[in-house]
Coordinates of C-alpha atoms and ligand atoms in Angstrom, one line a residue:
M1 CA -13.3 -25.2 72.2
T2 CA -16.1 -26.8 70.3
L3 CA -17.6 -24.5 67.8
K4 CA -21.4 -24.5 67.8
L5 CA -22.6 -25.1 64.2
S6 CA -26.0 -24.2 62.9
H7 CA -28.8 -26.7 62.4
L8 CA -28.5 -26.0 58.8
A9 CA -24.8 -26.8 58.6
R10 CA -25.5 -30.1 60.2
R11 CA -28.3 -30.9 57.8
V12 CA -26.6 -30.1 54.5
G13 CA -23.8 -32.4 53.5
H14 CA -21.1 -31.8 51.0
S15 CA -22.1 -32.4 47.4
G16 CA -22.0 -36.3 47.1
T17 CA -20.8 -36.2 43.5
L18 CA -17.9 -33.9 44.4
A19 CA -16.9 -36.3 47.3
I20 CA -16.7 -39.2 44.8
E21 CA -14.6 -37.1 42.5
D22 CA -12.2 -36.4 45.5
R23 CA -11.9 -40.1 46.3
M24 CA -11.2 -40.9 42.6
L25 CA -8.5 -38.1 42.5
Q26 CA -6.9 -39.5 45.7
L27 CA -6.7 -43.0 44.2
R28 CA -5.2 -41.6 41.0
A29 CA -2.6 -39.6 43.0
E30 CA -1.6 -42.9 44.6
G31 CA -0.8 -44.2 41.1
K32 CA -4.0 -46.3 40.6
D33 CA -5.3 -46.6 37.0
I34 CA -8.9 -45.3 37.3
V35 CA -11.3 -44.6 34.5
N36 CA -13.6 -41.8 35.6
L37 CA -17.2 -42.3 34.6
G38 CA -18.3 -40.1 37.4
V39 CA -17.7 -36.8 35.6
G40 CA -20.4 -34.1 35.3
Q41 CA -18.7 -32.1 32.5
L42 CA -17.6 -32.4 28.9
D43 CA -13.9 -33.3 28.4
F44 CA -13.7 -30.8 25.5
D45 CA -12.1 -27.4 25.7
T46 CA -14.2 -24.2 25.7
P47 CA -14.5 -23.1 22.0
E48 CA -11.7 -21.0 20.7
A49 CA -13.7 -17.9 20.0
V50 CA -15.1 -17.9 23.5
R51 CA -11.7 -18.3 25.1
A52 CA -10.5 -15.4 23.0
A53 CA -13.4 -13.3 24.2
G54 CA -12.3 -14.1 27.8
V55 CA -8.7 -13.0 27.1
A56 CA -9.9 -9.8 25.4
A57 CA -12.1 -9.0 28.4
I58 CA -9.0 -9.1 30.7
E59 CA -6.9 -7.1 28.2
Q60 CA -9.6 -4.5 27.8
G61 CA -10.0 -4.0 31.5
M62 CA -13.4 -5.6 32.0
T63 CA -12.4 -6.5 35.5
R64 CA -14.7 -4.4 37.6
Y65 CA -18.1 -4.9 39.2
T66 CA -21.0 -5.2 36.7
P67 CA -24.7 -4.6 37.5
A68 CA -25.8 -7.4 40.0
A69 CA -28.2 -8.8 37.4
G70 CA -25.5 -9.1 34.7
T71 CA -24.0 -6.9 32.0
E72 CA -26.4 -5.2 29.6
A73 CA -24.7 -7.1 26.6
L74 CA -25.1 -10.5 28.2
L75 CA -28.6 -9.9 29.3
R76 CA -29.5 -8.8 25.8
A77 CA -27.9 -12.0 24.4
V78 CA -29.8 -14.1 26.9
R79 CA -33.1 -12.5 25.8
V80 CA -32.4 -13.1 22.2
K81 CA -31.4 -16.7 22.9
F82 CA -34.6 -17.3 24.8
E83 CA -36.7 -15.8 22.1
R84 CA -35.1 -17.6 19.1
E85 CA -34.3 -21.0 20.6
N86 CA -37.2 -21.3 23.1
G87 CA -39.9 -19.1 21.8
L88 CA -39.9 -17.1 25.1
E89 CA -40.0 -13.4 25.0
Y90 CA -38.6 -11.9 28.2
G91 CA -38.4 -8.2 28.9
A92 CA -35.2 -6.5 30.2
D93 CA -36.4 -6.9 33.8
E94 CA -37.3 -10.6 33.4
V95 CA -33.7 -12.0 33.0
I96 CA -30.8 -12.5 35.4
V97 CA -27.3 -13.8 35.1
G98 CA -25.6 -15.6 38.0
S99 CA -22.5 -17.5 38.9
G100 CA -23.5 -20.8 37.3
A101 CA -27.0 -22.3 36.9
K102 CA -26.6 -23.3 40.6
S103 CA -26.6 -19.8 41.7
V104 CA -29.7 -18.9 39.6
L105 CA -31.5 -22.0 40.9
F106 CA -30.7 -21.2 44.5
H107 CA -31.6 -17.5 44.3
G108 CA -34.9 -18.6 42.6
L109 CA -35.7 -20.9 45.5
L110 CA -34.8 -18.3 48.1
A111 CA -37.2 -15.9 46.4
L112 CA -40.0 -18.4 46.2
L113 CA -39.9 -20.5 49.4
D114 CA -41.4 -19.8 52.8
P115 CA -40.5 -22.0 55.8
E116 CA -42.0 -25.5 55.5
D117 CA -43.2 -25.0 51.9
A118 CA -42.9 -28.3 50.0
V119 CA -41.3 -28.5 46.6
I120 CA -41.9 -31.5 44.4
V121 CA -38.9 -32.9 42.8
P122 CA -39.0 -36.0 40.4
V123 CA -36.6 -38.6 41.8
P124 CA -33.9 -39.8 40.9
A125 CA -32.8 -36.2 40.9
W126 CA -29.6 -34.1 40.8
P127 CA -28.8 -34.0 44.6
S128 CA -28.3 -30.2 44.9
Y129 CA -32.0 -29.6 44.6
R130 CA -32.6 -31.3 47.9
S131 CA -29.8 -29.4 49.6
M132 CA -30.8 -26.0 48.1
I133 CA -34.5 -26.5 49.1
A134 CA -33.3 -27.3 52.6
V135 CA -31.1 -24.3 52.8
A136 CA -33.9 -22.1 51.5
G137 CA -36.0 -23.4 54.4
G138 CA -38.4 -25.7 52.4
Q139 CA -38.9 -29.4 52.1
M140 CA -38.5 -31.6 49.2
V141 CA -41.2 -34.1 48.4
A142 CA -40.2 -36.8 45.9
A143 CA -42.3 -37.8 42.9
R144 CA -40.9 -41.2 42.1
L145 CA -39.8 -41.8 38.5
D146 CA -40.1 -45.2 36.9
A147 CA -37.8 -46.8 34.3
R148 CA -40.9 -48.3 32.7
N149 CA -42.0 -44.7 31.9
G150 CA -38.6 -43.7 30.6
Y151 CA -38.0 -41.9 34.0
K152 CA -40.5 -39.2 33.1
L153 CA -42.8 -37.4 35.4
T154 CA -46.4 -38.0 34.5
A155 CA -49.5 -36.0 35.3
D156 CA -50.7 -38.8 37.6
G157 CA -47.3 -39.0 39.3
L158 CA -47.4 -35.2 40.0
V159 CA -51.0 -35.4 41.4
E160 CA -49.8 -38.2 43.7
A161 CA -46.8 -36.1 45.0
V162 CA -49.1 -33.1 45.6
R163 CA -51.3 -35.4 47.7
A164 CA -48.3 -36.7 49.6
A165 CA -47.3 -33.1 50.4
R166 CA -50.6 -32.7 52.3
G167 CA -51.5 -29.2 51.2
R168 CA -48.0 -27.8 51.5
A169 CA -46.9 -28.2 47.8
H170 CA -46.1 -24.9 46.3
G171 CA -43.6 -25.6 43.6
L172 CA -42.1 -28.2 41.2
V173 CA -38.6 -28.5 39.9
L174 CA -38.4 -30.0 36.5
N175 CA -35.2 -30.9 34.8
A176 CA -34.9 -31.9 31.2
P177 CA -32.8 -33.2 29.6
H178 CA -32.5 -34.9 32.9
N179 CA -29.6 -35.6 35.3
P180 CA -29.1 -38.6 36.0
T181 CA -31.4 -40.4 33.4
G182 CA -31.2 -38.3 30.3
A183 CA -35.0 -38.1 29.9
V184 CA -36.3 -35.5 27.4
Y185 CA -40.0 -34.6 27.3
A186 CA -42.2 -34.2 24.2
R187 CA -44.3 -31.1 24.2
E188 CA -47.5 -33.1 24.7
E189 CA -46.0 -34.7 27.9
L190 CA -45.2 -31.3 29.3
A191 CA -48.7 -30.0 28.4
Q192 CA -50.2 -32.8 30.6
I193 CA -47.9 -31.8 33.5
A194 CA -48.8 -28.2 32.9
E195 CA -52.5 -29.0 33.4
V196 CA -51.8 -30.3 36.9
V197 CA -49.5 -27.4 37.6
Q198 CA -52.3 -25.0 36.7
G199 CA -54.9 -26.8 38.6
E200 CA -52.8 -27.0 41.8
G201 CA -51.5 -23.5 41.5
L202 CA -47.8 -24.5 41.6
W203 CA -44.8 -22.4 40.5
V204 CA -42.2 -24.3 38.4
I205 CA -38.4 -24.0 38.1
S206 CA -37.4 -25.6 34.8
D207 CA -33.7 -26.5 34.8
E208 CA -32.7 -26.7 31.1
I209 CA -29.0 -26.7 31.5
Y210 CA -28.4 -29.8 29.2
E211 CA -30.7 -28.3 26.5
H212 CA -28.1 -28.5 23.7
L213 CA -27.1 -32.1 24.4
I214 CA -30.0 -33.9 22.8
Y215 CA -29.7 -37.0 20.7
E216 CA -33.3 -37.9 20.1
G217 CA -36.4 -35.6 19.9
S218 CA -36.1 -31.9 20.7
A219 CA -36.1 -29.7 23.7
T220 CA -39.3 -27.8 24.7
S221 CA -39.1 -25.1 27.4
F222 CA -41.7 -25.7 30.0
A223 CA -42.5 -21.9 30.1
A224 CA -43.4 -22.1 26.4
I225 CA -46.4 -24.3 27.2
A226 CA -49.7 -22.3 27.2
G227 CA -50.3 -20.6 30.6
M228 CA -46.9 -21.6 32.1
R229 CA -44.7 -18.5 31.4
A230 CA -46.2 -16.5 34.3
R231 CA -45.5 -19.3 36.8
T232 CA -42.1 -20.5 35.6
L233 CA -38.5 -19.7 36.2
T234 CA -36.5 -21.0 33.2
V235 CA -32.9 -21.8 34.2
N236 CA -30.1 -22.4 31.7
G237 CA -26.4 -21.6 31.3
V238 CA -23.3 -22.1 29.3
S239 CA -21.6 -24.7 31.5
K240 CA -22.7 -27.8 29.7
S241 CA -23.6 -26.3 26.3
F242 CA -20.2 -24.7 25.7
A243 CA -17.9 -26.7 27.9
M244 CA -17.6 -23.8 30.2
T245 CA -18.2 -25.4 33.7
G246 CA -15.3 -23.5 35.3
W247 CA -16.4 -20.0 34.0
R248 CA -19.5 -20.1 36.2
I249 CA -22.2 -18.4 34.1
G250 CA -25.8 -19.4 34.4
Y251 CA -28.9 -17.4 33.5
G252 CA -32.6 -17.4 34.1
G253 CA -35.8 -15.9 32.7
G254 CA -39.1 -15.4 34.6
P255 CA -41.8 -13.1 35.8
A256 CA -40.4 -9.6 36.6
A257 CA -41.6 -9.7 40.3
L258 CA -39.6 -12.9 40.9
V259 CA -36.5 -11.8 38.9
R260 CA -36.4 -8.5 40.8
C261 CA -36.3 -10.4 44.1
M262 CA -33.6 -12.7 42.8
V263 CA -31.5 -9.8 41.7
A264 CA -31.9 -8.1 45.1
I265 CA -30.9 -11.3 47.0
Q266 CA -28.0 -11.9 44.6
S267 CA -26.8 -8.3 45.0
H268 CA -26.1 -9.1 48.7
T269 CA -24.8 -12.7 48.3
S270 CA -22.6 -13.5 45.3
G271 CA -23.0 -10.1 43.7
N272 CA -22.4 -10.0 39.9
A273 CA -21.1 -13.1 38.1
C274 CA -17.5 -12.8 37.0
S275 CA -17.1 -9.9 34.6
I276 CA -14.7 -11.7 32.4
S277 CA -16.8 -14.8 32.2
Q278 CA -19.9 -12.7 31.3
H279 CA -18.0 -11.3 28.4
A280 CA -17.0 -14.8 27.2
A281 CA -20.6 -16.1 27.7
E282 CA -22.0 -13.2 25.7
A283 CA -19.7 -14.2 22.8
A284 CA -20.8 -17.8 23.1
L285 CA -24.5 -16.9 22.9
R286 CA -24.1 -14.1 20.3
L287 CA -21.8 -16.1 17.9
T288 CA -24.2 -19.1 18.1
L289 CA -27.2 -16.9 17.3
E290 CA -25.2 -15.2 14.4
G291 CA -24.5 -18.7 13.0
D292 CA -20.7 -18.3 13.4
E293 CA -19.2 -21.1 11.2
A294 CA -16.2 -22.0 13.2
L295 CA -18.1 -22.1 16.5
S296 CA -21.0 -24.1 15.0
A297 CA -18.5 -26.6 13.4
E298 CA -16.7 -27.0 16.8
R299 CA -20.0 -27.6 18.6
Q300 CA -21.2 -30.1 15.9
R301 CA -18.0 -32.1 16.4
V302 CA -18.7 -32.3 20.1
H303 CA -22.3 -33.3 19.5
D304 CA -21.4 -36.0 17.0
A305 CA -18.7 -37.4 19.4
M306 CA -21.2 -37.5 22.3
L307 CA -23.8 -39.3 20.2
R308 CA -21.2 -42.0 19.2
R309 CA -20.2 -42.3 22.9
R310 CA -23.7 -42.7 24.0
D311 CA -24.4 -45.5 21.5
L312 CA -21.2 -47.3 22.5
A313 CA -21.9 -47.0 26.2
C314 CA -25.5 -48.2 25.9
R315 CA -24.5 -51.1 23.7
E316 CA -21.7 -52.3 26.0
L317 CA -23.7 -51.8 29.2
A318 CA -26.7 -53.7 27.9
A319 CA -24.4 -56.6 27.2
I320 CA -23.6 -56.9 30.9
P321 CA -25.8 -59.6 32.5
G322 CA -28.3 -58.3 35.0
V323 CA -28.0 -54.7 33.9
T324 CA -31.0 -52.8 32.4
L325 CA -31.1 -49.3 31.2
V326 CA -33.2 -46.7 29.5
R327 CA -31.4 -45.1 26.6
P328 CA -30.8 -41.5 27.4
A329 CA -32.3 -39.0 24.9
G330 CA -30.2 -36.2 26.2
A331 CA -27.5 -35.0 28.7
F332 CA -24.4 -37.3 29.1
Y333 CA -25.4 -39.8 31.7
I334 CA -26.9 -43.3 31.7
F335 CA -28.8 -44.3 34.8
A336 CA -28.5 -48.1 34.7
D337 CA -30.3 -50.5 37.0
F338 CA -27.7 -52.9 38.7
S339 CA -30.0 -54.0 41.5
S340 CA -30.0 -57.6 40.3
H341 CA -26.4 -57.8 41.6
Y342 CA -27.3 -56.6 45.1
G343 CA -27.1 -59.4 47.7
R344 CA -24.1 -60.9 45.9
E345 CA -20.7 -61.3 47.7
L346 CA -18.2 -59.4 45.6
G347 CA -14.5 -58.9 46.6
G348 CA -15.2 -60.6 49.9
E349 CA -18.0 -58.2 50.9
R350 CA -21.8 -58.5 50.5
V351 CA -23.0 -55.8 48.2
L352 CA -26.2 -54.3 49.7
G353 CA -26.8 -51.4 47.5
S354 CA -25.5 -48.8 45.0
S355 CA -22.8 -47.3 47.4
D356 CA -21.3 -50.8 48.1
L357 CA -21.4 -51.6 44.4
A358 CA -19.8 -48.3 43.4
A359 CA -17.1 -48.8 46.0
Y360 CA -16.5 -52.3 44.7
L361 CA -16.2 -51.2 41.1
L362 CA -13.7 -48.4 42.1
S363 CA -11.5 -50.8 44.0
A364 CA -11.8 -54.0 41.9
A365 CA -12.3 -52.6 38.4
G366 CA -10.7 -49.2 38.7
V367 CA -13.9 -47.5 37.4
S368 CA -15.5 -44.5 39.2
V369 CA -19.3 -44.3 38.9
V370 CA -21.8 -42.4 41.0
P371 CA -24.1 -44.5 43.2
G372 CA -27.8 -44.0 42.6
I373 CA -28.5 -43.5 46.3
I374 CA -27.0 -40.0 45.8
F375 CA -29.9 -39.2 43.4
G376 CA -32.5 -40.9 45.7
D377 CA -32.7 -44.2 43.7
D378 CA -30.6 -47.0 45.1
R379 CA -31.3 -49.4 42.2
G380 CA -29.0 -47.7 39.8
L381 CA -25.6 -46.3 39.1
R382 CA -24.9 -43.2 37.1
L383 CA -22.3 -43.6 34.4
S384 CA -21.2 -40.5 32.5
F385 CA -20.2 -40.9 28.8
A386 CA -18.4 -37.5 28.7
T387 CA -15.2 -39.6 28.3
A388 CA -13.2 -40.7 25.3
R389 CA -14.6 -43.8 23.5
E390 CA -11.5 -45.9 24.2
E391 CA -11.7 -45.2 27.9
L392 CA -15.4 -45.8 27.9
S393 CA -14.9 -49.2 26.3
V394 CA -12.2 -50.2 28.7
A395 CA -14.3 -49.1 31.7
L396 CA -17.3 -51.1 30.6
Q397 CA -15.3 -54.2 29.8
R398 CA -13.8 -53.9 33.3
I399 CA -17.2 -53.6 34.9
K400 CA -18.4 -56.6 33.0
K401 CA -15.5 -58.6 34.1
A402 CA -15.8 -57.5 37.8
L403 CA -19.4 -58.6 37.8
A404 CA -18.9 -61.9 36.0
Ligands
PLP501 N1 -28.5 -28.4 37.0 C1 -28.2 -29.7 36.8 C2 -29.3 -30.7 36.5 C3 -26.8 -30.1 36.8 O1 -26.5 -31.4 36.6 C4 -25.8 -29.2 37.0 C5 -24.4 -29.6 37.1 O2 -24.0 -30.7 37.2 C6 -26.2 -27.8 37.2 C7 -27.5 -27.5 37.2 C8 -25.2 -26.8 37.6 O3 -24.8 -26.0 36.5 P1 -23.7 -24.9 36.7 O4 -22.4 -25.6 36.6 O5 -23.9 -23.9 35.6 O6 -23.9 -24.3 38.0

């Protein structure tokens, strides 16, 4: 019997980055020496005090359903975090906790999108935005980012994308620090985008999940720009900031009417985020806000290590002939342009684009990277520097040799 699958199921593919991870793990299982620059998470452990809070939650029996929106304690910590770190005052009914930032983003889109509504997404972009918008019934319209602009959306670029959407543009998804380019916006740059947002009457989802991984400049929340709070859902989480990707805790802040709908939808879909993880995430946010010395020292060590890795990776990549890059100001990825190597015959095959090149580097150099096509920009490859310096250096030397 052939099962009839939905239109939706046929339209939404498996996460491309996870598929590459699977292929890399398979090669490793076969005994191949692979350096993984495809990773989307820190290679550090969750901080000790946060792990202890998770254990305590289990021991103390915090193992039952919590309110769908999140525990009172975590929601309180989220509100204080938004206020102190982002200058955003949210009321108790304006915040939500979900199973990872992914869940908060998706429930936000479900609450905002009507069929055929267009959402503008600056491209290259994290691929889940396209899939989530499609599942929510909308359509993604790309605003092309340019390396010459540091891969940042400009007011003109946004106006152009709104025109391309032919009257159907209702929303914008902003992501800074940006995956895959590491771009971070100055307040003034966000203010220029905000003017267009206001003029066009768009809502905005601002994905700030990499907020604490910044090496140059500082993070400004889009909702903190004058006039933007009432039309913005701010999404964040502990996954990247506290090396807690597996705990699955994300959170959001936005207008009460929107958050209320998101909580209602969430109450029927995922329900509350894991009770144990919520307790641990509350400890992470609270201890940070209290200035806990051990936690802040642990996080500073991670930050310093990431900064050194970024500098090493940029230096070694820039030394590879035919590769150009924009130094990432945040997150832990470099989106480097390898397109001058397209058209070459490498390993007996003609390399036509980023997928071919990534496959070649995996087999010939034993280095796993993510092809830019997955992010909607075939000129580049995404290399993660969330890897030990020695491994990073080995990987980049191998890439250089494989392309020589
Ligand atoms: N947003 C962006 C831009 C990401 O890169 C990721 C993870 O890779 C997420 C959201 C997902 O975060 P979480 O693991 O908290 O769901």
